[in-house]
Amino acid sequence: MSEFLDLEALDGIRMPWNVIPGTREDAASCVVPVSAIYTPLKSIPNVPVVPYSPLRCRMCRSILNPFSMVDYDAKIWLCPFCFQRNHFPQHYSSISENNLPPELFPQHTTIEYISTPETGPAVPPVFIFVVDTCMIEEEIGYLKSALAQTAELLPDNSLIGFITFGTYVQVHELGFGLLPKSYVFKGTKEVSKEQILEQMCFFAGKQKPATGVIAGTRDGLSSESISRFLVPASECEFVFNSVIEELQKDPWHIPADQRASRCTGTALSVAASLLGVCVPGSGARIMAFVGGPSTEGPGSIVSKSLSESIRSHKDLDKDSAPLYDKAVKFYDQIAKQLVHQGHVLDLFACAVDQVGVAEMKVAIEKTGGIVVLAESFGHSVFKDSLLRIFQSTEDDLGLSFNGILEINCSKDIKIQGIIGPCTSLEKKSPLSADTVIGQGNTSAWKMCGLDKKTSLCFVYDISRKVGPDSITQSTSNQLYLQFVTYYQHHDGQMRLRATTISRKWASSSDNVQELIDGFDQEAAAAVVARLVSFKMETEADFDPIRWLDRALIRLCSKFGDYQKETPSSFSLSTRLSIFPQFMFNLRRSQFVQVFNNSPDETAYFRMMLERENVGNAVAMIQPSLISYSFQSGPAPVLLDVTAIAADKILLLDSYFTVVIFHGITIAQWRNAGYQDQEGHEVFAQLLKAPHEEAGTIIKERFPVPRLVVCDQYGSQARFLLAKLNPSVAYNSDNPSPGGDVIFTDDVSFEVFMDHLQRLSVQ
Amino acid sequence: MSRPPPPFAPQNPTPGPNPAGPASSLPASFSNLQISRAPPPFASGGPPPGNGPAPSSIRGPQAPPPGARPFPGSPPPPSQPAPPLARPAASVQQSPPFGGPPAAQPQQMPPFNGSPFGPPAQVQRAPFGGPPGASQPPPFSGPPAALSQHPPFGGSPAAPTQPGPLGGPPYSAAQPPPFGGLPGAMAQRPFSGGSMPPFGGQQPPSQQGPYGGPPQFGGQRPGSQPPPFGAQVAPPSQPPPFMGPPGLNAPAFGPPGWQGQARPGIVPGGMQPPMRMPGMPGNMLPSALGQGMPSTPTMPYSPHAGAQVSTPSKIDPNQIPRPITETSVTIFETRQGGQAAVPPAASSEFIVKDTGNCSPRLMRCTMNQIPCTGDLLTTSGMPLALMVQPFALPHPSEEPIQLVDFGEMGPVRCSRCKAYINPFMRFVDQGKFFICNLCGFSNDTPREYLCNLGPDGRRRDADERPELCRGTVEFVASKEFLVREPMPAVYFFLIDVSMNAVHTGATAAACSAISQALSDLPEGPRTMVGIATFDSTIHFYSLKRSQQQPLMLIVPDIQDVYTPLQTDLILPLSECRESLEQLLESIPNMFENNRVADSAFGAAMKAGFLAMKSTGGKLLVFQSVLPSVGTGSLSAREAEGRSNISTGDKEAHKLLQPVDKTLKTMALEFAEYQVCVDVFITTQSYVDIASISVVPSTTGGRVYCYFPFSALSDPAKLFNDLRWNISRPQGFEAVMRVRCSQGLQVQDYSGNFCKRVPTDIDLPAIDSDKTIMVTFKHDDKFQENSECAFQCALLYTTVYGQRRIRVINISLTCTSMLSNLFRYADLETQFTYLVKQAASGIPSSPLSQVRDQVTSTCINILQSYRKYCASVSSSGQLILPEALKLLPLYTLALIKSIGLRNDGRVDDRSYWVSIVSSISVLLAVPLVFPRMISLHDLTSRDDEDTLIPNPLTLNSENIHDDGIYLLENGEDGFIYVGNAVNPVTLEQIFGVSSLAGVPTQLALEQFDNELSKKVNEVLNEIRRQRCSYLRLRLCQKGDQSGDFFRSLLVEDKAPGGLSYVEFLVHVHRQIQSKMT
């Protein structure tokens, strides 16, 4: 297992199959697709950053890499993908075995190139705040203080824009010092880029060009007209603060039986168009702070009447959410526009109600935006997450912009698509497979926003067919994958990161062990989870449980060790042993069991799943549980109700939530205040340990998870119980040692395994 | 020959009523003006004879010497080319046109005062005749001398006496005076009202001075003597809008209030002309005057000298009818002896005592007796219409309109026609019933309102109850008149801040005007204000107190506007005054560098409207450029019209129609929500006023135009206009209906309002300057001597939020005598009708047609008179009804007015049309027939009893190179500076020794010297009279401005128009041809 982690540390890639099934049929029988989860900007300590442009193969445009064969004498390199021979250019003339450029060092499978000065100066990042004002005063107060804190952290050179919305959308002209000034757009009406140009006086004093694209300083707009709305943070501190200070509840009257009129869609459309006008093609984020459902204009998700409730999963299934499809279509348009412009949509949804994350998901995901879902703007999940975006610490997000990712693959392997926050550029090439999943039909993707954590799941297609020559033909049993990411680094420069990896083809279709050895069950779980949630969203009548069960059974049938029809004989290699457990938990997870969640929550969970790396995805699927007690040090324990004990503290990390659970005895002691008494330092220590651990988790994670501290039998304990394997349920015969039972009819893991074994051996 | 219209004698009786007393006075109403042609006869024998016979018509002369017919024949005078009329050679050089006419004088006589034609002779004389006689002589004699100067006619100009001209000296003597008399300078004063011994004087001898009153002309000669206009001068009543004479700009004008009657002294106690007369005119012929004046009370104005006159060949330009100014104040009781009294001229100063009929300021009819049948009306050629000005300013000495509160039951009304209780409702059967004077229905008297009748058949309480004894009262509106709470006084300002507006200073001027005017808004918590600026977007400002700075909210979508906030855009003035003032101060800076050239006027209005939709109110828009974008945007179609000449000419009037219905539709919506729009156009170019003006005219507002805007001189006017706009008496959310007695029905309303149903008009706002014209048609007959009543009911909300009904009643006698119609015709009202008719025709027909229409209306009326009332007189004479004797002159002026002349900008014409649509009788006349006075000799004139010197006749003979003249029409003031003016005078008035550098649009400063003070005083007095801050322009001889000035001298011959004399000849000829 650790070797996979090592590989990940080196290149940011994990693959379920590290030995690749040799033919299409083999791959299909492996159930889990050949795929890779790649974190393009993973923070890798020793990645060299070289100040020049990469060399590319003149045939396939792949980048020179350590796997290229070099003829030092002829100054020629052989492209490992297409086998094209390329001459080194003049400035590589001094190349020799002892004098290698960094990109050829074997350990430099990942390398970064910094753009040369000619490619343009560093461009400042742009942040447009889009702020909901239809909230109770208290929430507005929270939001104000959060924004005010943020204002201090904004990079000085970044350009700031500010938009508020409620019934109407107000675009604040921060560059106008004399008065608070804003443009007000009607909430019911979408605003196009052309209208923005026209209506916000971008042509003041100038003739509007008759034709051609008009946008940005390069294409016809004066920088003064742009700087009215996008002002360097260093220059607009005062205005920005006073605008925040004066934020007020939307003044339009709301009848008692109605929801506030909130035109989130229009606001986003205005923001998108404004960016499109001002800074097309340069990194910019729309940061939307939304405190409730959109009820006005395009993209609204529910009518104003309170008698109508916000759509639930059930409504969606039954097709009784009349606004849903329209809204999704609207946000899809916004997504297209933003992708075209290279801009990102971030969403901070803080409301007890749903706000329409499900509808907006498409725009967030396609642009690579960040999403944070919390109950209130006063909640630490929101506040801390927001700060994290701008705080520069080791764990900062390293927000980057405008990424374009291209891939190269060896022959016989093609790309079906990516499941993750990006958009297909529809650049069809021989590398694109016929079957498409996620963002496919291309070999290049746009990632308007990406950060150090953003992880994409590439799903490959093995195109080699079974045939007489199939095995013999391959001279080399190595295959290569290359990922090239061109992006605007958060310091403004353009960079290019190239990662090239090599994997082995399975030598024959019979050699199951070879495949098992290369099986990364965590990566596989992450991939399956992405697949299943993707299918749930896109395929009508998809039955995820059945699909998962069948897949697991097939996998176990193929790779398990058993005698036919003898369930008791069933065993799995350690490489596969935890996989059924992952699947068991996945079946019970929020990704599959949506009915306990709102569509917004589900959308949120899925978005996080689809942008996180393998480790975090696994935490989402199967939370980790650590037990603290006097008897032993912190130790991982089974995610089972039996882990609960009166004298233990449990720490559950389910990614979104971190739960510290005190056994009843511990809780009583704590309530009695022993930890503060002399002689009970150990107890104090014990109490503190899980908090420290939780702190560590929280610090590294974005969005900041919700921390729940609870006691056994307390109401908050449900956060833990929901995740535990119900090995002891209310209808069980034998009581749990910890005294807790789970009120559920769900099957427990044991029952699940029984069935699995039975079915696998058939 | 001229047979004077005979018999008026009878008439006298009528006059009787006039308190004024002198029986004689007679209503000068009718004098005929005849213009006869050939003077010669006159000259000699003529006169006397003339007198005898027809006093009036006189023109003793017989046929024109030339034999020629009236005008035609007459050869042009030597010097003057007056072509048409050419007078006989005789005609003197100078007196161009009519030279000949001296004869004319006599004519005047005929006045009918009294009765129709009958015994004219007598009558006249009576009035004038007699007395005058005596006096007259003098005049004449004098005149002659004077005359001499005027050589007008007499071919022999020189001939001092008329003789020349007229031939017979005697006459001349006598008559000449009338016209002839005008010695140069003096001449001008011709009309001093009072003074004028005019006719009387002159003619006396010969003919009796027709009217005392009218003497207008006569006076002249005395030239100096007569105190010209004196009396009339300022009709005090009107509040001096701009009281303070402050010199220039704004601040200057102090006291706003109209209330302030304070008009500067002027009219000294003497109100009655009669009185003064004596005093004044030393020279004048007392007698004449005496007589004339007396009548005054009734017909104080009798401005017209009615005269006849003229011979084509020789028409003495000095004797043709011209307005006389009244110098004295009269007291006018609206009903006397159970009958409606004939109201004084609108332009004279009078004090009304409401004795049953309303003040003529509030409502005035084109004729003071109503024809019994429609046929009679048609025959007369005259219009039947009311000019209703419900908030007209009272004279300061008048009693205020009384407020009557009927409590919850509301005002007593006829249960059938819903007419309001008024003095003409007849109570019967011990007061248990009352009979509606409008529909004749017998109503039960409400129990609470019962009262016994006295022996005279009136209710015993009639004199205590204003609604039973006053022509005008106000009722407190009871609940049934309220559809909602009375609206607050809301003022929303919209300011153009597009590039040109800022550059030309228009924005700054508007801001400063608003800022200064804030203090003139009604006090109190119900006064709300809001403000927005606009260029290609609309900028609202939230002035909410809690925010330190106003918040600027921009509405960028100008195709589909909205308000950015639901509240806080309009706040009580008391809560936001300071921040508003600060904002107004900073707006010009804020937009200093605005480079947006487009202006979304229509959209801005719409947005402003939306902001005030819930309450209604006044939307005051300051617009500086052609609205080029957004809803209701307009194009420079004037230029398009020019470039496309072929269609341009044919369809020229299309440019005077709104370009499409967008603004109209918008305006209707505004009106529905009680939003009144006033537009202040401060522009340098074409803005398509034709289209823009639709909005104000539909919502009860008006257009103000400052073209070309000057940051130097216009801000003062802008401020004063704005201030007057908000401080004058006015009401909101008004509904008006005019009811009339059975027999008549309302045909149409015209003015600035919105009409949704045929019977009522909706006025989002109504103010003291707005007049609504109501026309009537017969649907039945009246009994002779019955009364026809009109009742105007105006339901409105005061600026302080009270809902009231102002009920204005007038009841007039019906007549079946055509001659009575002429005799009781109200010239100014009829002329106002004509002007309005012409204005409404301008956008729909070619100008030449409109002019023809105007001329033919005039001709038809005169022809009817000639045919039915003066048929006995010789066809060689042009005989004018006394009351309408100025009709030709005014008609000529109308034809030459800005609205009807061929040259000029399309916008100027549209503006003219828009002003006219709501103009009052008082201002309509000067608008087309301006007043000219000389300024350079203000300090040296000898008629010091009035502030404003006597007007000069509007012909270029009165313009001298060494003089400075002011010509004003209530809107603009043109100061003409001759090119040989004494530099000292220049220095005194303008503060410069040479005019080279003085801008055309000038701001007249007050310097520390007597002349400058005088000039400013005079100017301020005029402003006060006109309720308008004149827009001053400097005109200099030799350049375009000078030419323009000369084009306003309506008596002159102009490239496209006849001279006055020529016009008279033309009219006469037309009548003659119709008669045959």
Short mmCIF file of N, CA and C in Angstrom, two decimals, chain B residues 111-184:
data_model
loop_
_atom_site.label_atom_id
_atom_site.label_comp_id
_atom_site.label_asym_id
_atom_site.label_seq_id
_atom_site.Cartn_x
_atom_site.Cartn_y
_atom_site.Cartn_z
N PRO B 111 -68.94 104.13 -32.62
CA PRO B 111 -68.94 103.08 -31.64
C PRO B 111 -70.33 102.85 -31.31
N PHE B 112 -70.50 101.78 -31.07
CA PHE B 112 -71.86 101.57 -30.74
C PHE B 112 -72.05 101.66 -29.35
N ASN B 113 -71.32 101.82 -28.78
CA ASN B 113 -71.46 101.60 -27.43
C ASN B 113 -72.71 100.96 -27.22
N GLY B 114 -73.54 101.67 -27.12
CA GLY B 114 -74.76 101.10 -26.75
C GLY B 114 -75.26 100.17 -27.74
N SER B 115 -76.06 100.64 -28.44
CA SER B 115 -76.75 99.72 -29.19
C SER B 115 -76.12 99.52 -30.47
N PRO B 116 -76.63 98.70 -31.01
CA PRO B 116 -76.21 98.28 -32.29
C PRO B 116 -76.15 99.47 -33.13
N PHE B 117 -76.58 99.33 -34.08
CA PHE B 117 -76.32 100.40 -34.96
C PHE B 117 -77.19 101.54 -34.95
N GLY B 118 -78.22 101.39 -34.63
CA GLY B 118 -79.18 102.42 -34.78
C GLY B 118 -78.63 103.79 -34.87
N PRO B 119 -78.84 104.49 -34.02
CA PRO B 119 -78.61 105.90 -34.00
C PRO B 119 -77.23 106.17 -33.59
N PRO B 120 -76.48 105.74 -34.19
CA PRO B 120 -75.12 105.88 -33.81
C PRO B 120 -74.82 107.29 -33.47
N ALA B 121 -75.10 107.96 -34.34
CA ALA B 121 -74.66 109.30 -34.16
C ALA B 121 -74.82 109.73 -32.75
N GLN B 122 -75.92 109.63 -32.42
CA GLN B 122 -76.17 110.11 -31.11
C GLN B 122 -75.29 109.55 -30.10
N VAL B 123 -75.45 108.39 -30.09
CA VAL B 123 -74.75 107.75 -29.07
C VAL B 123 -73.38 108.27 -28.95
N GLN B 124 -72.82 108.04 -29.96
CA GLN B 124 -71.47 108.39 -29.87
C GLN B 124 -71.28 109.69 -29.29
N ARG B 125 -71.92 110.43 -29.88
CA ARG B 125 -71.67 111.68 -29.38
C ARG B 125 -71.91 111.73 -27.99
N ALA B 126 -72.98 111.22 -27.69
CA ALA B 126 -73.27 111.35 -26.34
C ALA B 126 -72.03 111.06 -25.61
N PRO B 127 -71.66 110.01 -25.77
CA PRO B 127 -70.49 109.65 -25.03
C PRO B 127 -69.44 110.67 -25.25
N PHE B 128 -69.04 110.58 -26.32
CA PHE B 128 -67.93 111.44 -26.55
C PHE B 128 -68.31 112.73 -27.09
N GLY B 129 -69.08 112.44 -27.99
CA GLY B 129 -69.40 113.56 -28.78
C GLY B 129 -69.51 114.81 -27.99
N GLY B 130 -70.50 114.84 -27.33
CA GLY B 130 -70.77 116.09 -26.68
C GLY B 130 -69.54 116.67 -26.05
N PRO B 131 -69.27 116.14 -25.11
CA PRO B 131 -68.23 116.67 -24.31
C PRO B 131 -67.02 116.87 -25.11
N PRO B 132 -66.77 115.91 -25.67
CA PRO B 132 -65.56 115.96 -26.40
C PRO B 132 -65.56 117.19 -27.21
N GLY B 133 -66.63 117.24 -27.74
CA GLY B 133 -66.68 118.33 -28.65
C GLY B 133 -65.85 119.44 -28.11
N ALA B 134 -66.29 119.82 -27.09
CA ALA B 134 -65.58 120.91 -26.52
C ALA B 134 -64.14 120.63 -26.44
N SER B 135 -63.98 119.76 -25.71
CA SER B 135 -62.59 119.49 -25.49
C SER B 135 -61.87 119.21 -26.77
N GLN B 136 -62.50 118.44 -27.44
CA GLN B 136 -61.79 118.03 -28.60
C GLN B 136 -61.16 119.09 -29.36
N PRO B 137 -61.88 119.86 -29.58
CA PRO B 137 -61.32 120.88 -30.44
C PRO B 137 -59.91 121.06 -30.08
N PRO B 138 -59.78 121.30 -28.95
CA PRO B 138 -58.43 121.60 -28.59
C PRO B 138 -57.55 120.56 -29.16
N PRO B 139 -57.89 119.48 -28.85
CA PRO B 139 -57.01 118.43 -29.29
C PRO B 139 -56.63 118.69 -30.68
N PHE B 140 -57.61 118.79 -31.33
CA PHE B 140 -57.26 118.91 -32.69
C PHE B 140 -56.41 120.01 -33.01
N SER B 141 -56.98 120.96 -32.58
CA SER B 141 -56.20 122.06 -32.98
C SER B 141 -54.80 121.72 -32.69
N GLY B 142 -54.71 121.37 -31.53
CA GLY B 142 -53.35 121.03 -31.19
C GLY B 142 -52.77 120.13 -32.23
N PRO B 143 -53.42 119.20 -32.35
CA PRO B 143 -52.94 118.16 -33.20
C PRO B 143 -52.46 118.69 -34.47
N PRO B 144 -53.20 119.36 -34.94
CA PRO B 144 -52.80 119.78 -36.24
C PRO B 144 -51.37 120.13 -36.16
N ALA B 145 -51.20 120.88 -35.26
CA ALA B 145 -49.83 121.28 -35.17
C ALA B 145 -49.01 120.06 -35.15
N ALA B 146 -49.40 119.39 -34.20
CA ALA B 146 -48.66 118.18 -34.06
C ALA B 146 -48.59 117.50 -35.37
N LEU B 147 -49.68 117.40 -35.82
CA LEU B 147 -49.74 116.70 -37.04
C LEU B 147 -48.72 117.10 -37.96
N SER B 148 -48.70 118.23 -37.98
CA SER B 148 -47.79 118.68 -38.97
C SER B 148 -46.64 117.73 -38.95
N GLN B 149 -46.31 117.47 -37.86
CA GLN B 149 -45.18 116.61 -37.81
C GLN B 149 -45.46 115.35 -38.52
N HIS B 150 -46.50 114.91 -38.25
CA HIS B 150 -46.76 113.70 -38.95
C HIS B 150 -47.17 114.10 -40.21
N PRO B 151 -46.57 113.96 -40.94
CA PRO B 151 -46.98 114.27 -42.24
C PRO B 151 -47.64 113.07 -42.70
N PRO B 152 -47.78 112.26 -42.01
CA PRO B 152 -48.24 110.99 -42.44
C PRO B 152 -48.90 111.03 -43.75
N PHE B 153 -49.96 111.42 -43.63
CA PHE B 153 -50.69 111.29 -44.84
C PHE B 153 -50.53 112.37 -45.75
N GLY B 154 -50.87 113.27 -45.24
CA GLY B 154 -51.03 114.33 -46.15
C GLY B 154 -49.94 114.18 -47.10
N GLY B 155 -50.29 114.15 -48.20
CA GLY B 155 -49.21 114.04 -49.14
C GLY B 155 -48.30 115.12 -48.72
N SER B 156 -48.86 116.11 -48.41
CA SER B 156 -48.11 117.22 -48.03
C SER B 156 -47.75 117.02 -46.63
N PRO B 157 -47.04 116.28 -46.47
CA PRO B 157 -46.63 115.95 -45.16
C PRO B 157 -46.43 117.20 -44.43
N ALA B 158 -45.69 117.82 -45.00
CA ALA B 158 -45.29 118.98 -44.31
C ALA B 158 -46.48 119.66 -43.75
N ALA B 159 -47.32 119.78 -44.55
CA ALA B 159 -48.43 120.55 -44.10
C ALA B 159 -48.68 120.16 -42.72
N PRO B 160 -48.53 120.99 -41.99
CA PRO B 160 -48.69 120.73 -40.59
C PRO B 160 -50.02 120.13 -40.46
N THR B 161 -50.79 120.77 -40.72
CA THR B 161 -52.09 120.29 -40.46
C THR B 161 -52.35 119.16 -41.35
N GLN B 162 -53.29 118.66 -41.03
CA GLN B 162 -53.68 117.52 -41.79
C GLN B 162 -54.07 117.94 -43.11
N PRO B 163 -54.37 118.99 -43.11
CA PRO B 163 -54.96 119.41 -44.33
C PRO B 163 -54.36 118.64 -45.43
N GLY B 164 -53.22 118.76 -45.41
CA GLY B 164 -52.59 118.11 -46.53
C GLY B 164 -53.23 116.81 -46.76
N PRO B 165 -53.03 116.06 -45.91
CA PRO B 165 -53.45 114.71 -46.07
C PRO B 165 -54.90 114.65 -46.38
N LEU B 166 -55.52 115.08 -45.53
CA LEU B 166 -56.89 114.88 -45.69
C LEU B 166 -57.50 115.76 -46.69
N GLY B 167 -56.84 116.57 -46.94
CA GLY B 167 -57.52 117.44 -47.84
C GLY B 167 -58.09 118.51 -47.00
N GLY B 168 -59.22 118.38 -46.70
CA GLY B 168 -59.84 119.46 -45.97
C GLY B 168 -59.13 119.65 -44.67
N PRO B 169 -58.69 120.69 -44.49
CA PRO B 169 -58.01 120.99 -43.28
C PRO B 169 -58.90 120.79 -42.12
N PRO B 170 -59.94 121.21 -42.19
CA PRO B 170 -60.77 121.15 -41.02
C PRO B 170 -60.68 119.78 -40.50
N TYR B 171 -61.04 119.04 -41.29
CA TYR B 171 -61.02 117.73 -40.83
C TYR B 171 -59.77 117.38 -40.24
N SER B 172 -59.00 117.66 -41.16
CA SER B 172 -57.73 117.22 -40.76
C SER B 172 -57.58 117.64 -39.35
N ALA B 173 -57.83 118.81 -39.25
CA ALA B 173 -57.63 119.24 -37.91
C ALA B 173 -58.29 118.28 -37.00
N ALA B 174 -59.46 118.25 -37.19
CA ALA B 174 -60.16 117.42 -36.26
C ALA B 174 -59.66 116.02 -36.29
N GLN B 175 -59.95 115.46 -37.32
CA GLN B 175 -59.59 114.08 -37.36
C GLN B 175 -58.18 113.78 -37.34
N PRO B 176 -57.58 114.38 -38.09
CA PRO B 176 -56.21 114.00 -38.24
C PRO B 176 -55.71 113.62 -36.91
N PRO B 177 -56.05 114.34 -36.12
CA PRO B 177 -55.46 114.09 -34.86
C PRO B 177 -55.48 112.64 -34.64
N PRO B 178 -56.49 112.16 -34.81
CA PRO B 178 -56.56 110.78 -34.43
C PRO B 178 -55.33 110.14 -34.90
N PHE B 179 -55.32 109.98 -36.04
CA PHE B 179 -54.15 109.26 -36.48
C PHE B 179 -53.03 110.13 -36.71
N GLY B 180 -53.37 110.96 -37.42
CA GLY B 180 -52.31 111.78 -37.88
C GLY B 180 -51.49 112.21 -36.74
N GLY B 181 -52.14 112.54 -35.85
CA GLY B 181 -51.47 113.15 -34.76
C GLY B 181 -50.16 112.58 -34.35
N LEU B 182 -49.81 111.56 -34.57
CA LEU B 182 -48.70 111.22 -33.89
C LEU B 182 -47.54 111.87 -34.25
N PRO B 183 -47.18 112.70 -33.62
CA PRO B 183 -45.93 113.33 -33.80
C PRO B 183 -44.98 112.26 -33.55
N GLY B 184 -43.97 112.54 -34.04
CA GLY B 184 -42.97 111.49 -33.93
C GLY B 184 -43.02 110.81 -32.61
#
